[in-house]
mmCIF file with all atom_site columns, C-alpha atoms in Angstrom:
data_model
loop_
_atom_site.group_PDB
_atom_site.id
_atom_site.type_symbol
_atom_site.label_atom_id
_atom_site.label_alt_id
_atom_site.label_comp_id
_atom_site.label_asym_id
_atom_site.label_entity_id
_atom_site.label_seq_id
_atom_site.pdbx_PDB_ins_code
_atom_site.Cartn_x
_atom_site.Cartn_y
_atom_site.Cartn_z
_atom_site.occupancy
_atom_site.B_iso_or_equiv
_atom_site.pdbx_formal_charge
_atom_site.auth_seq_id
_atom_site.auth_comp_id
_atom_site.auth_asym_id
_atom_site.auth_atom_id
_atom_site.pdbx_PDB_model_num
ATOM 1  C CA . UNK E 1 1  ? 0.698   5.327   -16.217 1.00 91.00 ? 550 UNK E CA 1
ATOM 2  C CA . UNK E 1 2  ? -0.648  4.886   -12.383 1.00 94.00 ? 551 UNK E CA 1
ATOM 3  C CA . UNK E 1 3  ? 0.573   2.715   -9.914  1.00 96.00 ? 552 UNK E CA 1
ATOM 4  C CA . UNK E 1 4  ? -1.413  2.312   -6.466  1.00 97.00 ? 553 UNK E CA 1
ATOM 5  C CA . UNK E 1 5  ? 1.194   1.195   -4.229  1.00 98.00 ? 554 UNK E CA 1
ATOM 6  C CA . UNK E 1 6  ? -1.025  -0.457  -1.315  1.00 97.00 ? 555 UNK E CA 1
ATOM 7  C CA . UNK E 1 7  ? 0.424   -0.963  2.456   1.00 96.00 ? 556 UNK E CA 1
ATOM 8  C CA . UNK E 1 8  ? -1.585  -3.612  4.489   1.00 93.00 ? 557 UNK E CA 1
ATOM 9  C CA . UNK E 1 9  ? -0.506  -2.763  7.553   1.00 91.00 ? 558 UNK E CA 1
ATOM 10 C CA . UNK E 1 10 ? -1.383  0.896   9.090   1.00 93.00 ? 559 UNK E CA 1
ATOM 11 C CA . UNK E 1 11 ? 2.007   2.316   9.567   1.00 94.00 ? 560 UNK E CA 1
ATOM 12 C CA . UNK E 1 12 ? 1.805   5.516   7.794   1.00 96.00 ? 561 UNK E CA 1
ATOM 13 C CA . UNK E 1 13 ? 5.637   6.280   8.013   1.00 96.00 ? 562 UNK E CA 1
ATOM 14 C CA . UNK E 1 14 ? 5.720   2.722   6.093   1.00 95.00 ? 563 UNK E CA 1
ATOM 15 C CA . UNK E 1 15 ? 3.242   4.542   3.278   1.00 97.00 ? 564 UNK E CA 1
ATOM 16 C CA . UNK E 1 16 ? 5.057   7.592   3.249   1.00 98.00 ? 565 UNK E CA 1
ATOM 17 C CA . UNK E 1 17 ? 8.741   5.614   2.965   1.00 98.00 ? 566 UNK E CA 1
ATOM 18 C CA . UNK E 1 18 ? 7.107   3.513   0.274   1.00 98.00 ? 567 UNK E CA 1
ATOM 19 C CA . UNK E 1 19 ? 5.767   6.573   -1.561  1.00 98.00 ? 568 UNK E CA 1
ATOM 20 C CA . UNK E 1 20 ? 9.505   8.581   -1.366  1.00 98.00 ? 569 UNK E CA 1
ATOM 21 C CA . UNK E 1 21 ? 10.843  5.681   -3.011  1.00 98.00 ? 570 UNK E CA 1
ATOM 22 C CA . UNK E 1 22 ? 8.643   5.404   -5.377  1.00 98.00 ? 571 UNK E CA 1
ATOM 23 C CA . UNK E 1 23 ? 8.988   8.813   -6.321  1.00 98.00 ? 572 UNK E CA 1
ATOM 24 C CA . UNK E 1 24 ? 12.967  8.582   -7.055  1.00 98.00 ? 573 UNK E CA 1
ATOM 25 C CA . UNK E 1 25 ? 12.804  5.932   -9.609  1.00 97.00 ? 574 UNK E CA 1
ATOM 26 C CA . UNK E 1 26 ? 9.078   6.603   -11.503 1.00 97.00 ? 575 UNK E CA 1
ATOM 27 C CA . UNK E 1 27 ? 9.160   7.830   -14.243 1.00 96.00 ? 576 UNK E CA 1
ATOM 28 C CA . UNK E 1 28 ? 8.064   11.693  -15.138 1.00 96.00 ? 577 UNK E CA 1
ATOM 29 C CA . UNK E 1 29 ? 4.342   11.852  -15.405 1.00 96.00 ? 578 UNK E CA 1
ATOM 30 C CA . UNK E 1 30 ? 3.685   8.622   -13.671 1.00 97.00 ? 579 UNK E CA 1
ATOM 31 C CA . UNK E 1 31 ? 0.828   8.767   -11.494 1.00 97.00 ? 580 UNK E CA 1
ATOM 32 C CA . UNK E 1 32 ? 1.277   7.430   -7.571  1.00 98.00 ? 581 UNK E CA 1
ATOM 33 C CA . UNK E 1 33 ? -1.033  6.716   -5.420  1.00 97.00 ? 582 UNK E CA 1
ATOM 34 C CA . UNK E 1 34 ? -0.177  5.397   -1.881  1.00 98.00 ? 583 UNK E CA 1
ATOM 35 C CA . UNK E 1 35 ? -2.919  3.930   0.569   1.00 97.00 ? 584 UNK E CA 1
ATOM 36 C CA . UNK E 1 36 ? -2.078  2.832   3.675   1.00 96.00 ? 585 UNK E CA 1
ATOM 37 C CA . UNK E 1 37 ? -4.589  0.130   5.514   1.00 92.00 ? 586 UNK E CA 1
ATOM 38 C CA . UNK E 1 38 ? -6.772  0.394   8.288   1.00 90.00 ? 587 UNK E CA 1
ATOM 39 C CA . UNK E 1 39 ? -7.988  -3.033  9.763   1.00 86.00 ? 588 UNK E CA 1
ATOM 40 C CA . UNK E 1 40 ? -4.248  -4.601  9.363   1.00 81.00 ? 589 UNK E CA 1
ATOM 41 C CA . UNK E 1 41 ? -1.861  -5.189  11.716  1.00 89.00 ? 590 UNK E CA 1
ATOM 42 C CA . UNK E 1 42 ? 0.551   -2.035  12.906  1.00 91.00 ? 591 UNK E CA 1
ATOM 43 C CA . UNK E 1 43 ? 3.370   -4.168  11.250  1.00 91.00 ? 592 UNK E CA 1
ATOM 44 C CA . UNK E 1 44 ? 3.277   -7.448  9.787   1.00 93.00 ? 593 UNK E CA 1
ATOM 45 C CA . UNK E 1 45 ? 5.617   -10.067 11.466  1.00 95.00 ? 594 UNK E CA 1
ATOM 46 C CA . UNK E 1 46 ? 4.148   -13.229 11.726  1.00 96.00 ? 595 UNK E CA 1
ATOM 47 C CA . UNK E 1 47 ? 1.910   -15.609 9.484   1.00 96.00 ? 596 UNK E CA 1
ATOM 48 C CA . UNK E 1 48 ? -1.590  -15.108 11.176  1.00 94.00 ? 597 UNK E CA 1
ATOM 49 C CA . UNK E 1 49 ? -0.510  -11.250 10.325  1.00 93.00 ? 598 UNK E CA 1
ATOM 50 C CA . UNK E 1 50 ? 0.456   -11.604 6.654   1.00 94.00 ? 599 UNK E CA 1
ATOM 51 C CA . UNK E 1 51 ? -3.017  -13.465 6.315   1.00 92.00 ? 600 UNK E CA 1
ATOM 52 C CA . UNK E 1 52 ? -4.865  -10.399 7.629   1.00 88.00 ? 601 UNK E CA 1
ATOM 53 C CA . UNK E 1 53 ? -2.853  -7.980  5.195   1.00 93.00 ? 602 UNK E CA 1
ATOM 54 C CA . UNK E 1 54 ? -3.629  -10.069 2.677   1.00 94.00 ? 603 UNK E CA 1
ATOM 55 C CA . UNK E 1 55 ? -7.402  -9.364  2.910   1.00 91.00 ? 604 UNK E CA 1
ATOM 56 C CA . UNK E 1 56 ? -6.383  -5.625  3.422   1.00 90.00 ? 605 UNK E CA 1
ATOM 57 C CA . UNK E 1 57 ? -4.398  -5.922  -0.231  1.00 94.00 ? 606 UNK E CA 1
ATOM 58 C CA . UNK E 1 58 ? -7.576  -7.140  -1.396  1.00 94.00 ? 607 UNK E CA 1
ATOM 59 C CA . UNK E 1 59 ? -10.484 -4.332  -0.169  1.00 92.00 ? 608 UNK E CA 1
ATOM 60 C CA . UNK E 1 60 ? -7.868  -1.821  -0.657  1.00 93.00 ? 609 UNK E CA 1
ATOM 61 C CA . UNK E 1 61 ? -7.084  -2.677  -4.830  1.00 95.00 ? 610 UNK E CA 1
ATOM 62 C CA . UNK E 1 62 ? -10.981 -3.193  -4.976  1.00 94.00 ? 611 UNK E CA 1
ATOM 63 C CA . UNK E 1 63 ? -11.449 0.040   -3.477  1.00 92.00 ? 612 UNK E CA 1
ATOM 64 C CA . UNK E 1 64 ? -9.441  2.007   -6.362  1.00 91.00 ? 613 UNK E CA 1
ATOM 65 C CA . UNK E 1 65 ? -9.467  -0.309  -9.234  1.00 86.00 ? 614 UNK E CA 1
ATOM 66 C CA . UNK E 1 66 ? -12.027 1.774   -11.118 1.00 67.00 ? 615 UNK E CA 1
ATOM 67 C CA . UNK E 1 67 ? -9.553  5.342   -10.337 1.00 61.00 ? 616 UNK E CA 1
#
């Protein structure tokens, strides 16, 4: 199994916490891939910002729906 685990906003250290805890509960020989976004907000604290993230979710799944 794979799981792309997709941050909308482009914190990295959000990715990389995301990724870690991931990691401790997957199962053995289950794929991971973390992407963090680039046109989202830093972090995502208001409506207008969840909106853009959204869109981010979006390009972002498109982008590795065929890996």
């Amino acid at each position: 199994m794979k799981l792309l685990l997709i941050n909308p906003n482009r914190t990295q250290a959000v990715t990389d916490a995301v990724l870690a805890a991931a990691r401790t509960a997957a199962r053995p020989g289950t794929g991971l891939l973390a992407v963090t976004g680039r046109r989202g907000p830093a972090i995502i604290a208001s409506r207008a910002e969840n909106a853009l993230a959204q869109q981010e979710v979006l390009e972002l799944a498109a982008q590795h729906v065929a890996e």
